PDB file of C-alpha atoms in Angstrom:
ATOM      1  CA  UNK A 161     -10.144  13.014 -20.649  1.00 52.00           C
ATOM      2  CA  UNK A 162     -11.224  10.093 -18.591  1.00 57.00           C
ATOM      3  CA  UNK A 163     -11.007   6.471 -20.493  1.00 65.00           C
ATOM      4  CA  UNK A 164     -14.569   5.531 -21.162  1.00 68.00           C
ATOM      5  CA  UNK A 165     -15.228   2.182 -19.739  1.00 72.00           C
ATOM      6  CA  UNK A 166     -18.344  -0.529 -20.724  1.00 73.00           C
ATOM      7  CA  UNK A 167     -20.240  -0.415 -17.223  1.00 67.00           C
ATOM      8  CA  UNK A 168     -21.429  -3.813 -17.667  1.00 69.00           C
ATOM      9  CA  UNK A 169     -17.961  -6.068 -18.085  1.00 70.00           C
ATOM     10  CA  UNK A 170     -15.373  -3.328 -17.438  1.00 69.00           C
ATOM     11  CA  UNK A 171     -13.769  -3.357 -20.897  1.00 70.00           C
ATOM     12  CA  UNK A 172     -12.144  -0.197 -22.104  1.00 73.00           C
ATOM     13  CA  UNK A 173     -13.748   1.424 -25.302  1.00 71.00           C
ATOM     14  CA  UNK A 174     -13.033   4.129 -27.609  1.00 73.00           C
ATOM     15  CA  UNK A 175     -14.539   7.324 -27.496  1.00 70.00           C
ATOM     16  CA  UNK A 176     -16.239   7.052 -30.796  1.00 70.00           C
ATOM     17  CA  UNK A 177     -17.409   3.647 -29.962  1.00 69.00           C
ATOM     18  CA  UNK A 178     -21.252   3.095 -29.187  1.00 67.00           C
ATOM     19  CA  UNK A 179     -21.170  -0.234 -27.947  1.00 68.00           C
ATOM     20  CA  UNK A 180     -18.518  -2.431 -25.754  1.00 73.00           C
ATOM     21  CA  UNK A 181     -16.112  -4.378 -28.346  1.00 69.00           C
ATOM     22  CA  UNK A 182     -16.325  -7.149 -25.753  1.00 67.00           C
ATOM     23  CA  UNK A 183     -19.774  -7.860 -24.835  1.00 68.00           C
ATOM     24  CA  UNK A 184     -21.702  -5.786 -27.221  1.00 66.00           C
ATOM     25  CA  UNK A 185     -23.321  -3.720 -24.258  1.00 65.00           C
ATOM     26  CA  UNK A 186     -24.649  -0.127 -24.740  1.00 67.00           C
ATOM     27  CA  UNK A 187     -21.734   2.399 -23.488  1.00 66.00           C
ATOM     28  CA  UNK A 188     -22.941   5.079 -21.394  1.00 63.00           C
ATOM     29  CA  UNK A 189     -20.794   8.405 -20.794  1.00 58.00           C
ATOM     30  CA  UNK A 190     -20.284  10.161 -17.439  1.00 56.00           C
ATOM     31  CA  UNK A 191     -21.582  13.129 -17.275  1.00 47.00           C
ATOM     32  CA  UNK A 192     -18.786  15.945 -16.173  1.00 47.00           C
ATOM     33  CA  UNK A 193     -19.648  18.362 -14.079  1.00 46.00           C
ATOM     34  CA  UNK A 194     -18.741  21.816 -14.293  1.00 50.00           C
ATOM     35  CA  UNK A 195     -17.028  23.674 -12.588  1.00 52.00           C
ATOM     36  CA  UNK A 196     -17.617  27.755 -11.898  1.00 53.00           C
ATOM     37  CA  UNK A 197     -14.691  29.879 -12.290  1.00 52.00           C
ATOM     38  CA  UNK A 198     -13.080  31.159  -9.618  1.00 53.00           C
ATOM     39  CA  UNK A 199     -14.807  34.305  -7.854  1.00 52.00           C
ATOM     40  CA  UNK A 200     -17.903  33.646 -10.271  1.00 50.00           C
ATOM     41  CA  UNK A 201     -21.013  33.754  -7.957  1.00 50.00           C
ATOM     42  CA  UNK A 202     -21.084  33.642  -4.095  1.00 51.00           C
ATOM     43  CA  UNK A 203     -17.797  35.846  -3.403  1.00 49.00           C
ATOM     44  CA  UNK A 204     -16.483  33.686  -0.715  1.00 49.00           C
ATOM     45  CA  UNK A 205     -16.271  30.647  -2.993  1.00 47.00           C
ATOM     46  CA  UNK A 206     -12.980  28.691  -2.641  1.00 46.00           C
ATOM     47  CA  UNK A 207     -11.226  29.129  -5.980  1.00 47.00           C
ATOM     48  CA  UNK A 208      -9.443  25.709  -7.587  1.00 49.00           C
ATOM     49  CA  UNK A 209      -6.350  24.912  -6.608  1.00 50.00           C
ATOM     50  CA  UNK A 210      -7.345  25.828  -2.913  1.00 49.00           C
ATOM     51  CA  UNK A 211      -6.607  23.687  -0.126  1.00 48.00           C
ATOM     52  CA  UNK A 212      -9.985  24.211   0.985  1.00 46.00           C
ATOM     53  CA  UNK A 213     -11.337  22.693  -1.825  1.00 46.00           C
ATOM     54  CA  UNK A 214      -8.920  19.514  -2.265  1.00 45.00           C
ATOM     55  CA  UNK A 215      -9.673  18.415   1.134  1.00 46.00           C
ATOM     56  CA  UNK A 216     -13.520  18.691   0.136  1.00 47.00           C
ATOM     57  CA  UNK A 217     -13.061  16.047  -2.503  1.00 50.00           C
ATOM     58  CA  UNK A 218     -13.949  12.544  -2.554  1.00 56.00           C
ATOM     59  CA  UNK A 219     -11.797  10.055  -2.344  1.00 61.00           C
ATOM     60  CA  UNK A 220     -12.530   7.288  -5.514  1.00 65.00           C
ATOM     61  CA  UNK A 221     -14.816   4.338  -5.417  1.00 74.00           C
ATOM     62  CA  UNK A 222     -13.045   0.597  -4.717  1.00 74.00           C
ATOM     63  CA  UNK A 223     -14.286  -2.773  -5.331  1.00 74.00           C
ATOM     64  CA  UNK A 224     -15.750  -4.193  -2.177  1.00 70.00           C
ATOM     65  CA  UNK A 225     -13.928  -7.676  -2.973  1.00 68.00           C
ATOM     66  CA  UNK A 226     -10.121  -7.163  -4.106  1.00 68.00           C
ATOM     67  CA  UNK A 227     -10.261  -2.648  -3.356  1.00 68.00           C
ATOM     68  CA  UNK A 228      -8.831  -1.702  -6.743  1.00 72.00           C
ATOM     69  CA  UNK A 229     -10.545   1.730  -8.114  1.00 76.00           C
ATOM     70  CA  UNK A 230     -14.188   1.763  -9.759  1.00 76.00           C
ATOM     71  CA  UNK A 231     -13.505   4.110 -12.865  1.00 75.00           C
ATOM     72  CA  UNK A 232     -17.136   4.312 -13.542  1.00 76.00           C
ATOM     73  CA  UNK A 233     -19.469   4.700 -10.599  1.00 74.00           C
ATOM     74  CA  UNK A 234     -22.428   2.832 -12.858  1.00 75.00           C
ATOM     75  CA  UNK A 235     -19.746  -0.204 -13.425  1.00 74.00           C
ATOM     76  CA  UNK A 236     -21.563  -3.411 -12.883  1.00 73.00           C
ATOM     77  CA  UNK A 237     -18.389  -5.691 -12.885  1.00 74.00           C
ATOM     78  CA  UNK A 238     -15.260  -4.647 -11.444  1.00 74.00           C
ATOM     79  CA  UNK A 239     -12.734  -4.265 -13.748  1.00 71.00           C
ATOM     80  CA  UNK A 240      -9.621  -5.753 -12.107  1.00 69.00           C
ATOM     81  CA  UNK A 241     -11.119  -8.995 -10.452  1.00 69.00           C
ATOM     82  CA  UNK A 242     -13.963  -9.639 -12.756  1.00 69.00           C
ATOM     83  CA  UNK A 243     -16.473  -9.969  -9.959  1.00 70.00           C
ATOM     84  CA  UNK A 244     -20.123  -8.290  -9.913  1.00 72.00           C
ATOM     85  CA  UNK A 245     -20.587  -5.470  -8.253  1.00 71.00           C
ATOM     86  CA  UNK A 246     -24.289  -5.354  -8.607  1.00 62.00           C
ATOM     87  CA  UNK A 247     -25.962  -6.089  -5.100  1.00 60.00           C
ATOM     88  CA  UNK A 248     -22.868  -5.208  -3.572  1.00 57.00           C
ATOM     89  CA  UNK A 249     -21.645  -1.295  -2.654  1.00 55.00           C
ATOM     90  CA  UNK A 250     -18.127  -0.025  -3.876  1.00 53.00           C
ATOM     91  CA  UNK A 251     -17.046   1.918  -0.531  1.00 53.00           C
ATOM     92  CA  UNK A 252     -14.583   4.790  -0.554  1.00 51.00           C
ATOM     93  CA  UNK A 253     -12.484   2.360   2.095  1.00 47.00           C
ATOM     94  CA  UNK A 254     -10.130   0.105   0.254  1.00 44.00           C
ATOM     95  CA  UNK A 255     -11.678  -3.922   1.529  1.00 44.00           C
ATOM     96  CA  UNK A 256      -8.107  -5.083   1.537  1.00 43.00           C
ATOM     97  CA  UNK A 257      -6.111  -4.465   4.281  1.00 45.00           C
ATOM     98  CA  UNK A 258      -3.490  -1.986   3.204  1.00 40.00           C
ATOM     99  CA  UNK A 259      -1.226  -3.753   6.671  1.00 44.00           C
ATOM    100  CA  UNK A 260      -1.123  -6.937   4.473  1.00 44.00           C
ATOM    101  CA  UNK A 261       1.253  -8.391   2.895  1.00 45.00           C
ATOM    102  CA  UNK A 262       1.726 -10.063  -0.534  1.00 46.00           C
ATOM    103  CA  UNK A 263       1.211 -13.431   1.410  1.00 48.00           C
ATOM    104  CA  UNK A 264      -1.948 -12.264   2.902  1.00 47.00           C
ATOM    105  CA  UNK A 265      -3.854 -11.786  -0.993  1.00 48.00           C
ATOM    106  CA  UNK A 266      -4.725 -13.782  -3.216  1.00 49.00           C
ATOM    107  CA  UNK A 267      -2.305 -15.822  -4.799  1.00 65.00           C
ATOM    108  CA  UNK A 268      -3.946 -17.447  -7.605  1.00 83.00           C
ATOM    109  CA  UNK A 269      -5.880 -16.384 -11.009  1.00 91.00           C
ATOM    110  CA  UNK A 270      -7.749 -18.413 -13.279  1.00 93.00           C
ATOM    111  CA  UNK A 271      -8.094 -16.794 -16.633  1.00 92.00           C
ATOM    112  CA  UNK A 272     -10.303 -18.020 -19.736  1.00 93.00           C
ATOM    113  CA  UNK A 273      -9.236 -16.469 -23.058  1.00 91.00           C
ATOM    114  CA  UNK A 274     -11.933 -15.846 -25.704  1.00 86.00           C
ATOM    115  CA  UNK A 275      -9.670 -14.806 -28.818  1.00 82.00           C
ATOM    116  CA  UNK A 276      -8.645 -11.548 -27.649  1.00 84.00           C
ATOM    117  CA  UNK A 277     -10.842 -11.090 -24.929  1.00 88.00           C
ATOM    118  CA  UNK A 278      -9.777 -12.321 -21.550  1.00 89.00           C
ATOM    119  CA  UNK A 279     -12.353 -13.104 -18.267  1.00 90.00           C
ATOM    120  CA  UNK A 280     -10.685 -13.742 -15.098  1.00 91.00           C
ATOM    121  CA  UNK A 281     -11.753 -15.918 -11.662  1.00 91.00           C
ATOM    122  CA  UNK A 282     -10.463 -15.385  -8.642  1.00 90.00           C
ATOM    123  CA  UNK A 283     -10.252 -17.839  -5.170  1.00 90.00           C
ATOM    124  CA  UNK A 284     -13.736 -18.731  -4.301  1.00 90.00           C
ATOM    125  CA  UNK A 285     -15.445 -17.195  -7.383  1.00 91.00           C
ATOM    126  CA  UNK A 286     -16.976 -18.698 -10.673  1.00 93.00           C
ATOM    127  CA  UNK A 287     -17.954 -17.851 -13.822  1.00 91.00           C
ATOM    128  CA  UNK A 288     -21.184 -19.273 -15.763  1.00 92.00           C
ATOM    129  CA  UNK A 289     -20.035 -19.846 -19.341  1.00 93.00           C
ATOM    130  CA  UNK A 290     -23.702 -19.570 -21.531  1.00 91.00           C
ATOM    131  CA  UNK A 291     -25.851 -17.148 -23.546  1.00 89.00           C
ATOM    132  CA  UNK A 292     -28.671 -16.413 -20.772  1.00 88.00           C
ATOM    133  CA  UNK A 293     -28.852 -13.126 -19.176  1.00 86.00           C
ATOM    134  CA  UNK A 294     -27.403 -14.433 -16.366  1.00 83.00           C
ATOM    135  CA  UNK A 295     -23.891 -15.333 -18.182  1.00 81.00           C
ATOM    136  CA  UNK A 296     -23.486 -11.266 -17.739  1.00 81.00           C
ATOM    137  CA  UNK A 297     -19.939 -11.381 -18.642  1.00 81.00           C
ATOM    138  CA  UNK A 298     -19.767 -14.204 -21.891  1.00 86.00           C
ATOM    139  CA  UNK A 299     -23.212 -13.731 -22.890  1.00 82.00           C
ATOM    140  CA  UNK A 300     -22.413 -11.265 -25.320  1.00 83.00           C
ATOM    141  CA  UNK A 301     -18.801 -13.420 -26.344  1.00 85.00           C
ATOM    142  CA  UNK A 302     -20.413 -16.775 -26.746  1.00 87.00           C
ATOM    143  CA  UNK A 303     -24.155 -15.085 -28.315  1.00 84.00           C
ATOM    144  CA  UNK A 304     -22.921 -15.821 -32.229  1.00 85.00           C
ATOM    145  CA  UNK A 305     -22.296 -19.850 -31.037  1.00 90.00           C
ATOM    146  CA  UNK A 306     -26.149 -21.006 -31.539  1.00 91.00           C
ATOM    147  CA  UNK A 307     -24.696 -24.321 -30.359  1.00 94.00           C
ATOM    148  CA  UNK A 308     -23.986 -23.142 -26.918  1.00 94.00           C
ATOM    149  CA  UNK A 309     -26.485 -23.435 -24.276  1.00 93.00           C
ATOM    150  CA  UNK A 310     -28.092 -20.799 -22.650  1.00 92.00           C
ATOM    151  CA  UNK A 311     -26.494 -21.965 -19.259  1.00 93.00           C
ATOM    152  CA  UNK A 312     -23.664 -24.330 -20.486  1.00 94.00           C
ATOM    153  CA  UNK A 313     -21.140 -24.650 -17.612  1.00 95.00           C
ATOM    154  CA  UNK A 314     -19.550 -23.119 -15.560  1.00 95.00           C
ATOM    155  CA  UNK A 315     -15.806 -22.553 -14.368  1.00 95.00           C
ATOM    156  CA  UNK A 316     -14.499 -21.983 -10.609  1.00 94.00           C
ATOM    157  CA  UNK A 317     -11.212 -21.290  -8.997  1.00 93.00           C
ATOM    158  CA  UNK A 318     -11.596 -22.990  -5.015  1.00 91.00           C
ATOM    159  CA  UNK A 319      -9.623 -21.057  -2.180  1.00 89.00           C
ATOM    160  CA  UNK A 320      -6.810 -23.245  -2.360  1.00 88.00           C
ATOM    161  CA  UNK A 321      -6.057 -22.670  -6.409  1.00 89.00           C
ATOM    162  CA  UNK A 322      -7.978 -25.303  -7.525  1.00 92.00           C
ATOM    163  CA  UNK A 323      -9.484 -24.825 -10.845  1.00 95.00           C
ATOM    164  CA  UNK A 324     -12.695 -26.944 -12.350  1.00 96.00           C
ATOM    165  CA  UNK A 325     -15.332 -26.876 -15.188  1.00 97.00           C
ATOM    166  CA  UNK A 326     -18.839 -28.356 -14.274  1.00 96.00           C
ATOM    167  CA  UNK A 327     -20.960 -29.085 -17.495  1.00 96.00           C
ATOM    168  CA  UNK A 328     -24.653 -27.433 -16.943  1.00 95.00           C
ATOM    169  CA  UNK A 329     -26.511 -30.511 -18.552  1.00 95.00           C
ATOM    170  CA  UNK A 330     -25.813 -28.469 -22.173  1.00 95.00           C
ATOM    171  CA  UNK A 331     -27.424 -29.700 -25.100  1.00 95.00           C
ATOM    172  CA  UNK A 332     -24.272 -30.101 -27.082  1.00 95.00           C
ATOM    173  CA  UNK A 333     -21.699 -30.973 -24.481  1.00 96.00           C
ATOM    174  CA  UNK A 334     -18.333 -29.459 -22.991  1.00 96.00           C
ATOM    175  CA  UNK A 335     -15.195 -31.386 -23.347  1.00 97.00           C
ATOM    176  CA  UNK A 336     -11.106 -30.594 -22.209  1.00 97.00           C
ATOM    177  CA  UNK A 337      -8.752 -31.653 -23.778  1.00 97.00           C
ATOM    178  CA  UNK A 338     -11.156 -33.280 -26.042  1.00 95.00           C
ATOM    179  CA  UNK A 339     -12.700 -35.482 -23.703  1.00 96.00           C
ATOM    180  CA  UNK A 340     -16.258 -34.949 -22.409  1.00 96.00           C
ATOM    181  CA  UNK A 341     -17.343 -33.788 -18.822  1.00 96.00           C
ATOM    182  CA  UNK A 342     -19.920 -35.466 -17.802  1.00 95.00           C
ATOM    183  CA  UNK A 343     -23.419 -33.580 -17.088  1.00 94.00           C
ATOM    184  CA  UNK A 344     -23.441 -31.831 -13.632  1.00 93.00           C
ATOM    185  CA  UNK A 345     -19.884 -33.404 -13.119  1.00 93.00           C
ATOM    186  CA  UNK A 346     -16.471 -31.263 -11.870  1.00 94.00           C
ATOM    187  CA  UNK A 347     -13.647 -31.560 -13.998  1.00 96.00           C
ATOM    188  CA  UNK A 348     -10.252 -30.513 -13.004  1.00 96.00           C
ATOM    189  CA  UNK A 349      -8.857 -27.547 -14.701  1.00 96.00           C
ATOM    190  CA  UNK A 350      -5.013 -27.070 -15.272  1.00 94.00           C
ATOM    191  CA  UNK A 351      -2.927 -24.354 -17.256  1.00 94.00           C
ATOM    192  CA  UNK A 352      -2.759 -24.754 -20.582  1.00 94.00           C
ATOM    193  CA  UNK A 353      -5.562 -26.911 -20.811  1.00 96.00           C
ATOM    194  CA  UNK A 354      -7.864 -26.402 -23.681  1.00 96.00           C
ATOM    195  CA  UNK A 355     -12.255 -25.818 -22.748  1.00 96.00           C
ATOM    196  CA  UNK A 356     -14.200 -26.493 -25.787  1.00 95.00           C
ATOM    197  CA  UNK A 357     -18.027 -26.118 -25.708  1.00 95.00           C
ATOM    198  CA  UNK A 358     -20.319 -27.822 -28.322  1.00 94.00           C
ATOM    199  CA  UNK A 359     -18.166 -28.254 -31.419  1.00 93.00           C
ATOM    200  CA  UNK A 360     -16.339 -24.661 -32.250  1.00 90.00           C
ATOM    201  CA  UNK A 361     -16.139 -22.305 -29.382  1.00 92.00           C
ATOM    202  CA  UNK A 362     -13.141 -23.265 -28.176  1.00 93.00           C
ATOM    203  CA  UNK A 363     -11.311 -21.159 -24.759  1.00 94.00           C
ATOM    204  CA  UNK A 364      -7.889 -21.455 -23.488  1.00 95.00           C
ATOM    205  CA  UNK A 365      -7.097 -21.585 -19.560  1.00 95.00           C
ATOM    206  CA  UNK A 366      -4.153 -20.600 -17.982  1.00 94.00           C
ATOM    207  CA  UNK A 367      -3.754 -20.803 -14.216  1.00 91.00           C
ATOM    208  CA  UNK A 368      -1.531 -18.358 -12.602  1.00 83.00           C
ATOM    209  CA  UNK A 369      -0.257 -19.278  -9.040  1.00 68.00           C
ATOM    210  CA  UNK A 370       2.017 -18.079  -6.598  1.00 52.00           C
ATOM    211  CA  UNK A 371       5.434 -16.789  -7.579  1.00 43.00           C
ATOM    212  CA  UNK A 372       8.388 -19.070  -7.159  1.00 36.00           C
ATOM    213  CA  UNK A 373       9.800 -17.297  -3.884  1.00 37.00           C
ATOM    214  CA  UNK A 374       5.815 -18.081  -1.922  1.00 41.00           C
ATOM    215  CA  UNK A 375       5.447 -21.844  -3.203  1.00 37.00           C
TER     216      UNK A 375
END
């Protein structure tokens, strides 16, 4: 049986589960389609196992930004690199070039822990850290902090591994380290540094680069 997989932040569920441990999300089953037995119906039908028939099928969904597999075809965030896949179309052509080398790809990760829960960013993304709809992918971690803003900040990774936190003018502030960002100001982000927003909802980041042999 396929794993059943949230289609709004990509985490895996249970089968008896009803709603996504991680963001609290409604889970929605795929429906599986039946199959007729062979030589049921039209006689000439191609019976499984045929060759005819495996060259028929389709070849699985990939993320239009980093190509790794879409499990779910209703996913709305892809759930290797994190990024939305809403206004975008998974193809059925892998967007990384499968000529390229380990050089070629990305070679950083930013990744902000909540607890147990994990959100990565990858080169040129970010992430808006908040409890408006927008926040689609911490709005339903952060929603039992009533001290965090709607739109509280918001984290980035730059091309060149660069990681920052901007505060988004939040009522009750967003500090590293302990010290406070400044409203609408960048603040750099290293691994290992502690994100704390208003006064208890504290994240850990950790910044993966390149491996020794690439620096």
């Amino acid at each position: 049986m396929a794993q059943l997989t949230c289609s709004i932040c990509g985490l895996a569920a249970e089968d008896d589960d009803l709603v996504c441990r991680g963001c609290s999300g409604n889970l929605s089953r795929p429906v599986v389609a039946r199959r007729p037995l062979p030589g049921a119906g039209d006689p000439g039908a191609v019976g499984e196992g045929d060759p005819a028939e495996e060259e028929q099928e389709e070849e699985p969904l990939l993320c239009p930004h980093c190509g790794a597999p879409v499990p779910v075809p209703t996913n709305q965030v892809c759930v290797a690199c994190q990024r939305l896949l809403v206004g975008v179309r998974p193809s059925r052509t892998a967007a990384v070039d499968a000529r390229a080398t380990r050089r070629d790809l990305p070679t950083a990760v930013l990744r902000i822990r909540f607890g147990a829960v994990e959100r990565t960013v990858t080169p040129g993304g970010t992430l808006l850290l908040g409890r408006a709809p927008a926040a689609r992918t911490t709005r339903g971690l952060l929603a039992r902090h009533d001290n965090v803003s709607r739109r509280h900040a918001t984290v980035g990774l730059e091309p060149d591994g660069t990681a920052w936190v901007r505060d988004e003018h939040s009522t009750n502030g967003t500090f590293v380290n302990g010290s406070p960002v400044g409203a609408g100001v960048r603040a750099p982000l290293r691994d290992g540094d502690v994100l704390r927003l208003a006064a208890d909802c504290t994240l850990v980041i950790t910044l993966d680069g390149p491996e020794e042999g690439e620096r």
